[in-house]
């Protein structure tokens, strides 16, 4: 009989790639669980279950008999915390506690600066999301068969913020070289590398568990990311002045955000031509934070998709009118 | 952190574990790899963030045509020569590492795999995509280089070379250096000497000349020389008060200096078949071009040097190419930097130089093409992040000149020595005595003849050239600018070279060299990618040594 690996939050951007990677493993039955999993065209052979794991019964039902669980649950901070708590409780009560690979985030570190490795205390002090990520990351560490993965900025086909939104801003000339404001490191990781890390974490021997940072090992600044992504999209490079950035984030962002919310209502155009440039983006682009991925390379044996390869695939997806997954 | 030599405090300069001399492709790669290694690393760069006439003067010296002038094709600045490089990334081949009985002084003391395992990461540093140099594996639906050219036992048909952005290492990795807590990058810190510990086979300190002109001594447990193929040898020679040269116990230092031989010759005429001539983009979005090579078995059978052929564009100076773009570039050549002017006039003695009116006629009759080129130049090159590497204009008559590029047989007599002239810091300038073996001409001749025979038999195309002038033309093939190979070659023992298989100097095990100067032979490949791979390999070696000491 095949080992069941249950992916929670399977229809999300990362969840889908994880399902795909897990379904290719020999002797493993991938089980894709999310509220609307049956609406997603998963590969043949994947077992699909529609379940709202924010309720205890649904969650326990979904994970019973699993040899491995991948937690990609997304949603509001409260939901992430509540669902993850139930998940780790349920897993601990199972006869043989399954391996749980928990999708944490760079956000869990919060306001830390400089080079960060996994030994740093998670501050989780940036916002509610950051706090939720830090709290659930700790749940994973306290669970005896848990592995937390802390990806940086996950980009790739399907990524709403980091690939689609950035591409639209680049194409419209609203984003580019930010000068000093763009000199922070952008800890990019390609979505397939995250899925690969999940597979490796599922197979990791006990005793070597623990959290892993996931990011390109040769870091790139936000300015360089915008320049290289722009090049892949065929956009001439452009500088964005401080004044323009201030106008974008302080004056234009609120009405554009409102427009975005309005356009989301059914019956209106799906693709918003004018995405807002959120105020936190410039702050993030100058934040000096660099992930140390030595542990992921040594213990998980990670190899990272070269940036040009990842950006090419992302740009091709975007230029072909690719859809994002939330 | 990045500081200038005048801001370098004694505290910063104390307890240095590794002192890297030279902030170019090799030094920056090494510094990035040693970031957060738990030891203090100093990266000394003679120049500033940008090249200047004052610092560039360090490179003046004596060299004779056809070798470029000593200060050409290299730059003093953070990032080194990567601020002007063309970006061509080509790996060495397994055969380059074999001792070949028909190439004297050939053979590396390490295997191909020892370098090749670092190529994927080196390609990342160069922003040149994945480690795959086949057209089939890199370009979906790319088609053959020459349609109808069937597989044979002589040439590898569908290989590519990849192109970097071209990545300027100083700009691209300056952020990592600025942010590093353990790597201190010191600008305007020119190393002018190595100081030997009395009674020990060890270099205990490096002497630098600071921007203010003051000199100071920095002690370090390990020293890495990463100043390029000419300067590494120069510093070792100039540092030794006895005049022998450090690391020169067996008189290998500065010798075996090689570049690549390059010339454009012949006409390849496709028989109506489609030819992949222009730049293409790989699936990972990297510019690439096609090239031919000889299979290793054919190289051994015909005693050939490792050679690459590319389809070339006609000579700029000869207006019969009929191209408005090339004529315009030719007429505007005085605006180009000297290195590019050299490239336009590859063979001044033989090239047909049409008078200016002939070029003006081309320009006037091809204005639409020129406008399109102007547009491409602005948007695909000048403004682009990933730049179109150079302009390719096919010949009006559908034939292609052939660009030939091969390694040189390493020669003891081809060498770098010190001249008597002193530079601003009192360092003796270099004298470059580049030579080439006559046997290389014969090997190149065999290569052209074999290629003509093989292509002729294929039926897909033919290669035409005048046998009578072949050797003469080859004899004037120029050494490619900026490829400085072999002056501190790697060997099994000090009788064969200057550094061991870990790039450490035999006489001074605490000094390592990260440069193309350690390459025993040079392949046909441009050296930068392999320089970065060698630096990565050295980084992993140093990390092991640092953790064990």
PDB file of N, CA and C in Angstrom, chain A residues 113-116 177 183 185 216-221 224 227-228 231-232 236-237 288-290 292 297-298 304-310 312-313 316, chain B residues 32-33 35-36 120-121 124-125 127-130 165 167 171-173 175-181 281-286 379 383-386 543:
ATOM      1  N   UNK A 113      17.771  42.445  11.002  1.00  0.00           N
ATOM      2  CA  UNK A 113      18.542  42.839   9.827  1.00  0.00           C
ATOM      3  C   UNK A 113      19.816  42.023   9.772  1.00  0.00           C
ATOM      4  N   UNK A 114      20.496  42.147   8.614  1.00  0.00           N
ATOM      5  CA  UNK A 114      21.762  41.453   8.451  1.00  0.00           C
ATOM      6  C   UNK A 114      21.551  40.038   7.954  1.00  0.00           C
ATOM      7  N   UNK A 115      22.580  39.252   8.145  1.00  0.00           N
ATOM      8  CA  UNK A 115      22.527  37.884   7.648  1.00  0.00           C
ATOM      9  C   UNK A 115      21.811  37.007   8.665  1.00  0.00           C
ATOM     10  N   UNK A 116      20.853  36.243   8.203  1.00  0.00           N
ATOM     11  CA  UNK A 116      20.094  35.456   9.169  1.00  0.00           C
ATOM     12  C   UNK A 116      20.225  33.975   8.887  1.00  0.00           C
ATOM     13  N   UNK A 177      14.684  50.796 -11.231  1.00  0.00           N
ATOM     14  CA  UNK A 177      15.780  50.976 -10.296  1.00  0.00           C
ATOM     15  C   UNK A 177      15.363  52.011  -9.249  1.00  0.00           C
ATOM     16  N   UNK A 183      18.477  48.823  -2.637  1.00  0.00           N
ATOM     17  CA  UNK A 183      19.750  48.117  -2.458  1.00  0.00           C
ATOM     18  C   UNK A 183      19.676  46.994  -1.438  1.00  0.00           C
ATOM     19  N   UNK A 185      18.586  43.228  -0.050  1.00  0.00           N
ATOM     20  CA  UNK A 185      18.575  41.952  -0.766  1.00  0.00           C
ATOM     21  C   UNK A 185      17.168  41.412  -0.838  1.00  0.00           C
ATOM     22  N   UNK A 216      17.871  31.834  -3.012  1.00  0.00           N
ATOM     23  CA  UNK A 216      19.047  31.716  -3.871  1.00  0.00           C
ATOM     24  C   UNK A 216      20.277  31.919  -3.008  1.00  0.00           C
ATOM     25  N   UNK A 217      21.328  31.156  -3.248  1.00  0.00           N
ATOM     26  CA  UNK A 217      22.473  31.314  -2.361  1.00  0.00           C
ATOM     27  C   UNK A 217      23.343  32.499  -2.756  1.00  0.00           C
ATOM     28  N   UNK A 218      23.288  32.917  -4.026  1.00  0.00           N
ATOM     29  CA  UNK A 218      24.001  34.136  -4.402  1.00  0.00           C
ATOM     30  C   UNK A 218      22.933  35.227  -4.405  1.00  0.00           C
ATOM     31  N   UNK A 219      22.904  36.065  -3.388  1.00  0.00           N
ATOM     32  CA  UNK A 219      21.771  36.966  -3.276  1.00  0.00           C
ATOM     33  C   UNK A 219      21.791  38.056  -4.335  1.00  0.00           C
ATOM     34  N   UNK A 220      20.633  38.652  -4.522  1.00  0.00           N
ATOM     35  CA  UNK A 220      20.487  39.671  -5.548  1.00  0.00           C
ATOM     36  C   UNK A 220      19.747  40.837  -4.903  1.00  0.00           C
ATOM     37  N   UNK A 221      20.105  42.047  -5.298  1.00  0.00           N
ATOM     38  CA  UNK A 221      19.397  43.198  -4.717  1.00  0.00           C
ATOM     39  C   UNK A 221      18.072  43.371  -5.451  1.00  0.00           C
ATOM     40  N   UNK A 224      18.557  44.842  -8.832  1.00  0.00           N
ATOM     41  CA  UNK A 224      18.991  43.871  -9.842  1.00  0.00           C
ATOM     42  C   UNK A 224      17.844  42.942 -10.242  1.00  0.00           C
ATOM     43  N   UNK A 227      15.744  44.810 -12.593  1.00  0.00           N
ATOM     44  CA  UNK A 227      16.444  44.961 -13.878  1.00  0.00           C
ATOM     45  C   UNK A 227      16.431  43.654 -14.663  1.00  0.00           C
ATOM     46  N   UNK A 228      16.739  42.547 -13.989  1.00  0.00           N
ATOM     47  CA  UNK A 228      16.815  41.275 -14.724  1.00  0.00           C
ATOM     48  C   UNK A 228      15.430  40.759 -15.097  1.00  0.00           C
ATOM     49  N   UNK A 231      14.379  42.788 -17.983  1.00  0.00           N
ATOM     50  CA  UNK A 231      15.052  42.344 -19.206  1.00  0.00           C
ATOM     51  C   UNK A 231      14.358  41.104 -19.761  1.00  0.00           C
ATOM     52  N   UNK A 232      13.996  40.182 -18.881  1.00  0.00           N
ATOM     53  CA  UNK A 232      13.333  38.959 -19.338  1.00  0.00           C
ATOM     54  C   UNK A 232      11.961  39.282 -19.946  1.00  0.00           C
ATOM     55  N   UNK A 236      12.562  48.096 -21.287  1.00  0.00           N
ATOM     56  CA  UNK A 236      13.805  48.845 -21.091  1.00  0.00           C
ATOM     57  C   UNK A 236      13.941  49.277 -19.628  1.00  0.00           C
ATOM     58  N   UNK A 237      15.176  49.302 -19.123  1.00  0.00           N
ATOM     59  CA  UNK A 237      15.359  49.656 -17.716  1.00  0.00           C
ATOM     60  C   UNK A 237      14.960  51.104 -17.454  1.00  0.00           C
ATOM     61  N   UNK A 288      17.774  45.544   4.878  1.00  0.00           N
ATOM     62  CA  UNK A 288      19.000  44.746   4.779  1.00  0.00           C
ATOM     63  C   UNK A 288      18.796  43.410   5.457  1.00  0.00           C
ATOM     64  N   UNK A 289      18.360  42.438   4.708  1.00  0.00           N
ATOM     65  CA  UNK A 289      18.187  41.122   5.310  1.00  0.00           C
ATOM     66  C   UNK A 289      18.629  40.095   4.285  1.00  0.00           C
ATOM     67  N   UNK A 290      19.443  39.182   4.729  1.00  0.00           N
ATOM     68  CA  UNK A 290      19.989  38.214   3.797  1.00  0.00           C
ATOM     69  C   UNK A 290      19.919  36.839   4.424  1.00  0.00           C
ATOM     70  N   UNK A 292      20.761  33.059   5.116  1.00  0.00           N
ATOM     71  CA  UNK A 292      21.861  32.108   4.984  1.00  0.00           C
ATOM     72  C   UNK A 292      21.242  30.750   4.676  1.00  0.00           C
ATOM     73  N   UNK A 297      21.452  23.708   2.001  1.00  0.00           N
ATOM     74  CA  UNK A 297      22.348  23.097   1.005  1.00  0.00           C
ATOM     75  C   UNK A 297      23.016  21.858   1.584  1.00  0.00           C
ATOM     76  N   UNK A 298      23.466  21.947   2.828  1.00  0.00           N
ATOM     77  CA  UNK A 298      24.217  20.833   3.409  1.00  0.00           C
ATOM     78  C   UNK A 298      23.316  19.675   3.791  1.00  0.00           C
ATOM     79  N   UNK A 304      19.770  25.284  -6.351  1.00  0.00           N
ATOM     80  CA  UNK A 304      18.795  26.324  -6.676  1.00  0.00           C
ATOM     81  C   UNK A 304      18.704  26.533  -8.181  1.00  0.00           C
ATOM     82  N   UNK A 305      17.499  26.704  -8.675  1.00  0.00           N
ATOM     83  CA  UNK A 305      17.309  27.029 -10.090  1.00  0.00           C
ATOM     84  C   UNK A 305      17.995  28.367 -10.367  1.00  0.00           C
ATOM     85  N   UNK A 306      18.883  28.427 -11.381  1.00  0.00           N
ATOM     86  CA  UNK A 306      19.546  29.714 -11.644  1.00  0.00           C
ATOM     87  C   UNK A 306      18.500  30.807 -11.906  1.00  0.00           C
ATOM     88  N   UNK A 307      18.832  31.994 -11.471  1.00  0.00           N
ATOM     89  CA  UNK A 307      17.895  33.109 -11.578  1.00  0.00           C
ATOM     90  C   UNK A 307      17.423  33.315 -13.016  1.00  0.00           C
ATOM     91  N   UNK A 308      18.377  33.253 -13.976  1.00  0.00           N
ATOM     92  CA  UNK A 308      17.957  33.536 -15.356  1.00  0.00           C
ATOM     93  C   UNK A 308      16.960  32.485 -15.835  1.00  0.00           C
ATOM     94  N   UNK A 309      17.153  31.228 -15.426  1.00  0.00           N
ATOM     95  CA  UNK A 309      16.214  30.176 -15.821  1.00  0.00           C
ATOM     96  C   UNK A 309      14.839  30.455 -15.219  1.00  0.00           C
ATOM     97  N   UNK A 310      14.825  30.750 -13.936  1.00  0.00           N
ATOM     98  CA  UNK A 310      13.554  30.994 -13.255  1.00  0.00           C
ATOM     99  C   UNK A 310      12.837  32.214 -13.815  1.00  0.00           C
ATOM    100  N   UNK A 312      13.166  33.503 -16.777  1.00  0.00           N
ATOM    101  CA  UNK A 312      12.696  33.246 -18.143  1.00  0.00           C
ATOM    102  C   UNK A 312      11.344  32.543 -18.103  1.00  0.00           C
ATOM    103  N   UNK A 313      11.246  31.502 -17.261  1.00  0.00           N
ATOM    104  CA  UNK A 313       9.998  30.744 -17.209  1.00  0.00           C
ATOM    105  C   UNK A 313       8.864  31.618 -16.674  1.00  0.00           C
ATOM    106  N   UNK A 316       7.922  34.148 -19.447  1.00  0.00           N
ATOM    107  CA  UNK A 316       7.149  33.484 -20.511  1.00  0.00           C
ATOM    108  C   UNK A 316       5.707  33.278 -20.075  1.00  0.00           C
TER     109      UNK A 316
ATOM    110  N   UNK B  32      32.737  36.815  -1.828  1.00  0.00           N
ATOM    111  CA  UNK B  32      31.322  36.490  -1.590  1.00  0.00           C
ATOM    112  C   UNK B  32      31.191  35.103  -0.984  1.00  0.00           C
ATOM    113  N   UNK B  33      32.016  34.172  -1.450  1.00  0.00           N
ATOM    114  CA  UNK B  33      31.934  32.810  -0.922  1.00  0.00           C
ATOM    115  C   UNK B  33      32.447  32.723   0.509  1.00  0.00           C
ATOM    116  N   UNK B  35      32.045  35.142   2.668  1.00  0.00           N
ATOM    117  CA  UNK B  35      31.184  35.960   3.513  1.00  0.00           C
ATOM    118  C   UNK B  35      30.583  35.046   4.584  1.00  0.00           C
ATOM    119  N   UNK B  36      30.645  35.497   5.842  1.00  0.00           N
ATOM    120  CA  UNK B  36      30.097  34.738   6.966  1.00  0.00           C
ATOM    121  C   UNK B  36      30.803  33.402   7.185  1.00  0.00           C
ATOM    122  N   UNK B 120      28.222  25.074 -12.736  1.00  0.00           N
ATOM    123  CA  UNK B 120      26.847  25.585 -12.560  1.00  0.00           C
ATOM    124  C   UNK B 120      26.810  26.850 -11.701  1.00  0.00           C
ATOM    125  N   UNK B 121      27.558  26.847 -10.618  1.00  0.00           N
ATOM    126  CA  UNK B 121      27.546  28.015  -9.745  1.00  0.00           C
ATOM    127  C   UNK B 121      28.275  29.197 -10.398  1.00  0.00           C
ATOM    128  N   UNK B 124      25.991  30.903 -12.539  1.00  0.00           N
ATOM    129  CA  UNK B 124      25.078  31.753 -11.773  1.00  0.00           C
ATOM    130  C   UNK B 124      25.734  33.092 -11.474  1.00  0.00           C
ATOM    131  N   UNK B 125      26.989  33.042 -11.062  1.00  0.00           N
ATOM    132  CA  UNK B 125      27.691  34.299 -10.794  1.00  0.00           C
ATOM    133  C   UNK B 125      27.711  35.182 -12.046  1.00  0.00           C
ATOM    134  N   UNK B 127      25.466  35.200 -14.371  1.00  0.00           N
ATOM    135  CA  UNK B 127      24.109  35.385 -14.899  1.00  0.00           C
ATOM    136  C   UNK B 127      23.972  34.816 -16.313  1.00  0.00           C
ATOM    137  N   UNK B 128      24.499  33.591 -16.506  1.00  0.00           N
ATOM    138  CA  UNK B 128      24.478  33.031 -17.856  1.00  0.00           C
ATOM    139  C   UNK B 128      23.677  31.734 -17.942  1.00  0.00           C
ATOM    140  N   UNK B 129      22.778  31.509 -16.986  1.00  0.00           N
ATOM    141  CA  UNK B 129      21.859  30.369 -17.095  1.00  0.00           C
ATOM    142  C   UNK B 129      22.464  29.053 -16.670  1.00  0.00           C
ATOM    143  N   UNK B 130      21.929  27.980 -17.246  1.00  0.00           N
ATOM    144  CA  UNK B 130      22.295  26.659 -16.738  1.00  0.00           C
ATOM    145  C   UNK B 130      23.522  26.086 -17.441  1.00  0.00           C
ATOM    146  N   UNK B 165      25.407  38.994 -18.812  1.00  0.00           N
ATOM    147  CA  UNK B 165      24.592  40.215 -19.059  1.00  0.00           C
ATOM    148  C   UNK B 165      25.233  41.235 -20.000  1.00  0.00           C
ATOM    149  N   UNK B 167      27.745  40.738 -16.835  1.00  0.00           N
ATOM    150  CA  UNK B 167      27.684  41.111 -15.436  1.00  0.00           C
ATOM    151  C   UNK B 167      28.957  41.839 -15.011  1.00  0.00           C
ATOM    152  N   UNK B 171      29.554  46.003  -9.655  1.00  0.00           N
ATOM    153  CA  UNK B 171      28.212  46.535  -9.430  1.00  0.00           C
ATOM    154  C   UNK B 171      27.294  45.469  -8.869  1.00  0.00           C
ATOM    155  N   UNK B 172      27.365  44.284  -9.460  1.00  0.00           N
ATOM    156  CA  UNK B 172      26.413  43.228  -9.108  1.00  0.00           C
ATOM    157  C   UNK B 172      26.631  42.724  -7.678  1.00  0.00           C
ATOM    158  N   UNK B 173      27.882  42.591  -7.267  1.00  0.00           N
ATOM    159  CA  UNK B 173      28.154  42.001  -5.962  1.00  0.00           C
ATOM    160  C   UNK B 173      28.644  43.013  -4.932  1.00  0.00           C
ATOM    161  N   UNK B 175      26.884  45.010  -3.384  1.00  0.00           N
ATOM    162  CA  UNK B 175      25.925  44.994  -2.276  1.00  0.00           C
ATOM    163  C   UNK B 175      26.303  43.955  -1.230  1.00  0.00           C
ATOM    164  N   UNK B 176      26.699  42.789  -1.681  1.00  0.00           N
ATOM    165  CA  UNK B 176      27.095  41.732  -0.734  1.00  0.00           C
ATOM    166  C   UNK B 176      28.326  42.196   0.039  1.00  0.00           C
ATOM    167  N   UNK B 177      29.270  42.798  -0.677  1.00  0.00           N
ATOM    168  CA  UNK B 177      30.497  43.244  -0.015  1.00  0.00           C
ATOM    169  C   UNK B 177      30.184  44.356   0.981  1.00  0.00           C
ATOM    170  N   UNK B 178      29.291  45.267   0.601  1.00  0.00           N
ATOM    171  CA  UNK B 178      28.960  46.370   1.488  1.00  0.00           C
ATOM    172  C   UNK B 178      28.303  45.856   2.756  1.00  0.00           C
ATOM    173  N   UNK B 179      27.511  44.814   2.606  1.00  0.00           N
ATOM    174  CA  UNK B 179      26.739  44.351   3.744  1.00  0.00           C
ATOM    175  C   UNK B 179      27.487  43.359   4.616  1.00  0.00           C
ATOM    176  N   UNK B 180      28.541  42.785   4.078  1.00  0.00           N
ATOM    177  CA  UNK B 180      29.217  41.704   4.801  1.00  0.00           C
ATOM    178  C   UNK B 180      29.770  42.191   6.133  1.00  0.00           C
ATOM    179  N   UNK B 181      29.680  41.324   7.129  1.00  0.00           N
ATOM    180  CA  UNK B 181      30.223  41.674   8.436  1.00  0.00           C
ATOM    181  C   UNK B 181      31.663  41.240   8.608  1.00  0.00           C
ATOM    182  N   UNK B 281      18.183  33.295 -28.251  1.00  0.00           N
ATOM    183  CA  UNK B 281      18.054  33.266 -26.796  1.00  0.00           C
ATOM    184  C   UNK B 281      17.763  31.838 -26.356  1.00  0.00           C
ATOM    185  N   UNK B 282      18.445  31.415 -25.307  1.00  0.00           N
ATOM    186  CA  UNK B 282      18.180  30.076 -24.772  1.00  0.00           C
ATOM    187  C   UNK B 282      16.834  30.102 -24.066  1.00  0.00           C
ATOM    188  N   UNK B 283      16.356  28.926 -23.700  1.00  0.00           N
ATOM    189  CA  UNK B 283      15.078  28.858 -22.989  1.00  0.00           C
ATOM    190  C   UNK B 283      15.144  29.625 -21.673  1.00  0.00           C
ATOM    191  N   UNK B 284      16.340  29.737 -21.120  1.00  0.00           N
ATOM    192  CA  UNK B 284      16.433  30.528 -19.887  1.00  0.00           C
ATOM    193  C   UNK B 284      16.790  31.990 -20.157  1.00  0.00           C
ATOM    194  N   UNK B 285      16.561  32.441 -21.404  1.00  0.00           N
ATOM    195  CA  UNK B 285      16.621  33.876 -21.668  1.00  0.00           C
ATOM    196  C   UNK B 285      18.010  34.455 -21.811  1.00  0.00           C
ATOM    197  N   UNK B 286      18.991  33.585 -22.078  1.00  0.00           N
ATOM    198  CA  UNK B 286      20.372  34.044 -22.173  1.00  0.00           C
ATOM    199  C   UNK B 286      20.731  34.128 -23.652  1.00  0.00           C
ATOM    200  N   UNK B 379      17.807  50.059 -27.579  1.00  0.00           N
ATOM    201  CA  UNK B 379      16.930  49.313 -26.690  1.00  0.00           C
ATOM    202  C   UNK B 379      17.430  47.921 -26.344  1.00  0.00           C
ATOM    203  N   UNK B 383      20.410  50.439 -23.395  1.00  0.00           N
ATOM    204  CA  UNK B 383      19.507  50.535 -22.249  1.00  0.00           C
ATOM    205  C   UNK B 383      19.216  49.184 -21.606  1.00  0.00           C
ATOM    206  N   UNK B 384      19.546  48.118 -22.309  1.00  0.00           N
ATOM    207  CA  UNK B 384      19.115  46.805 -21.823  1.00  0.00           C
ATOM    208  C   UNK B 384      19.988  46.316 -20.680  1.00  0.00           C
ATOM    209  N   UNK B 385      19.375  45.551 -19.779  1.00  0.00           N
ATOM    210  CA  UNK B 385      20.136  44.930 -18.703  1.00  0.00           C
ATOM    211  C   UNK B 385      20.879  43.715 -19.244  1.00  0.00           C
ATOM    212  N   UNK B 386      20.149  42.878 -19.982  1.00  0.00           N
ATOM    213  CA  UNK B 386      20.822  41.777 -20.673  1.00  0.00           C
ATOM    214  C   UNK B 386      21.087  42.265 -22.076  1.00  0.00           C
ATOM    215  N   UNK B 543      37.901  27.309   2.926  1.00  0.00           N
ATOM    216  CA  UNK B 543      36.979  27.115   4.056  1.00  0.00           C
ATOM    217  C   UNK B 543      37.393  25.897   4.871  1.00  0.00           C
TER     218      UNK B 543
END
